[in-house]
């Protein structure tokens, strides 16, 4: 076995995955749609370990460290699952670095588990179909990681009538070179994990009505995306982002991811749109705001975002091509 290294990107959901039909198999309630990013990536190398047990290392600005026990446990579990599939009893070494410009604070589990799954499969010589790879990636627990296996604009599951099916690319990155300016308000760990958020989602009295209107919204977003209709796209993306947080806030127990500066950024984005700029905002399970905009308007939006009180810094990203194998090994 040789070392295999992959670089996989994060993604931002436009239609959110929030709630699971089957928590063990990581099957979502509804299809989600995302935009794969370009700059926010995880780089992972997997190869033979001299130690008797699998080992996990993480490059940080302070050097190589052993990650927290819960993070290591999830990584080791994913490695164990893939080794069982490959009938391998070798000990594996995993080294990962997250290249998220300007530090932490943006979800790295999707990129991390996509890179880990790809690198482990390559190191083990495990050949998988796209469907098997999608399934093995989501079984890591990070369902959104399965969208990070593809570039451009992605729907998971691609076929709504097969909730446990794989992700599909709706359109390649070249279709619409949108930017994602990530206004970082708090780079700390979120108060409630996505896993717990998925568990709480169906306890909201609004969850059922969300599921009822989602098919229409999802189709409308697909059409806005295919037609590059920014006004329609912005309207749908913002409705959907607010829905996610309404479900979170009205669940039992309630979950609040917003911070005061989150609202200030949302207000600024609405004002910029009213002034004619092509921009809109969306949030995942956290306070930081992904401000989407066209390439033409990115510079003007960036200046305004930087001046919103409470915004620590802005990460400049854009739609990306998806994961790639690399010969740059981390050990
Ligand atoms: C709100 O279970 O995939 O980001 O812990 O980031 O892997 P991670 O979360 P996951 O849930 C993602 C929830 C979401 C919406 C989305 O990305 O669709």
Short mmCIF file of N, CA and C and ligand atoms in Angstrom, two decimals, residues 11 13 15-18 20 32 107 109-110 141-145 147 190 194-195 198 244 284-285, ligand 1:
data_model
loop_
_atom_site.label_atom_id
_atom_site.label_comp_id
_atom_site.label_asym_id
_atom_site.label_seq_id
_atom_site.Cartn_x
_atom_site.Cartn_y
_atom_site.Cartn_z
N UNK A 11 -18.59 22.95 1.09
CA UNK A 11 -19.68 23.42 0.22
C UNK A 11 -20.65 24.22 1.06
N UNK A 13 -24.71 25.06 1.48
CA UNK A 13 -26.03 24.59 1.08
C UNK A 13 -26.92 25.76 0.69
N UNK A 15 -30.26 24.84 -0.66
CA UNK A 15 -31.42 24.18 -0.05
C UNK A 15 -30.82 23.28 1.03
N UNK A 16 -31.29 23.45 2.26
CA UNK A 16 -30.59 22.84 3.41
C UNK A 16 -31.02 21.41 3.70
N UNK A 17 -30.05 20.66 4.15
CA UNK A 17 -30.26 19.32 4.74
C UNK A 17 -30.38 19.56 6.24
N UNK A 18 -31.57 19.35 6.78
CA UNK A 18 -31.77 19.60 8.22
C UNK A 18 -32.83 18.63 8.71
N UNK A 20 -32.98 14.06 9.64
CA UNK A 20 -32.67 12.77 9.00
C UNK A 20 -33.85 11.81 9.13
N UNK A 32 -31.09 18.17 -0.75
CA UNK A 32 -30.46 19.48 -0.54
C UNK A 32 -29.68 19.84 -1.80
N UNK A 107 -17.33 25.42 8.87
CA UNK A 107 -17.47 23.97 8.94
C UNK A 107 -16.45 23.26 8.07
N UNK A 109 -16.13 19.78 8.43
CA UNK A 109 -16.38 18.34 8.44
C UNK A 109 -16.73 17.82 7.05
N UNK A 110 -17.44 18.61 6.23
CA UNK A 110 -17.80 18.12 4.90
C UNK A 110 -16.53 17.90 4.06
N UNK A 141 -21.07 10.18 8.91
CA UNK A 141 -21.89 10.99 9.81
C UNK A 141 -22.10 12.38 9.25
N UNK A 142 -21.18 12.82 8.38
CA UNK A 142 -21.31 14.13 7.75
C UNK A 142 -22.02 13.94 6.40
N UNK A 143 -23.34 14.08 6.42
CA UNK A 143 -24.10 13.88 5.19
C UNK A 143 -23.69 14.88 4.12
N UNK A 144 -23.42 16.12 4.54
CA UNK A 144 -23.08 17.15 3.56
C UNK A 144 -21.74 16.84 2.86
N UNK A 145 -20.92 15.94 3.46
CA UNK A 145 -19.64 15.58 2.83
C UNK A 145 -19.87 14.91 1.48
N UNK A 147 -21.90 15.78 -0.75
CA UNK A 147 -22.00 16.81 -1.79
C UNK A 147 -20.62 17.34 -2.17
N UNK A 190 -19.55 25.68 17.20
CA UNK A 190 -20.97 26.00 17.35
C UNK A 190 -21.53 25.35 18.62
N UNK A 194 -24.31 19.73 14.36
CA UNK A 194 -25.29 19.46 13.31
C UNK A 194 -26.03 18.17 13.61
N UNK A 195 -25.31 17.17 14.10
CA UNK A 195 -25.95 15.87 14.39
C UNK A 195 -27.11 16.06 15.36
N UNK A 198 -29.97 17.91 13.62
CA UNK A 198 -30.80 17.03 12.78
C UNK A 198 -31.81 16.29 13.66
N UNK A 244 -34.37 27.33 7.86
CA UNK A 244 -33.50 26.45 8.66
C UNK A 244 -33.44 26.95 10.10
N UNK A 284 -25.38 28.38 7.45
CA UNK A 284 -25.54 27.00 7.90
C UNK A 284 -25.78 27.04 9.40
N UNK A 285 -25.45 25.97 10.09
CA UNK A 285 -25.74 25.92 11.52
C UNK A 285 -24.65 26.66 12.30
C1 LIG B 1 -26.94 23.19 8.35
O1 LIG B 1 -24.53 16.62 9.33
O2 LIG B 1 -23.60 17.32 7.09
O3 LIG B 1 -24.94 22.68 7.19
O4 LIG B 1 -21.34 18.41 10.82
O5 LIG B 1 -21.10 19.98 8.94
O6 LIG B 1 -20.94 17.55 8.54
P1 LIG B 1 -21.50 18.61 9.36
O7 LIG B 1 -23.04 18.62 9.13
P2 LIG B 1 -24.08 17.71 8.41
O8 LIG B 1 -25.29 18.76 8.29
C2 LIG B 1 -25.21 19.92 7.55
C3 LIG B 1 -26.26 20.86 8.02
C4 LIG B 1 -26.25 22.24 7.40
C5 LIG B 1 -27.04 22.28 6.10
C6 LIG B 1 -26.41 21.64 4.91
O9 LIG B 1 -25.17 21.68 4.74
O10 LIG B 1 -27.18 21.15 4.06
#
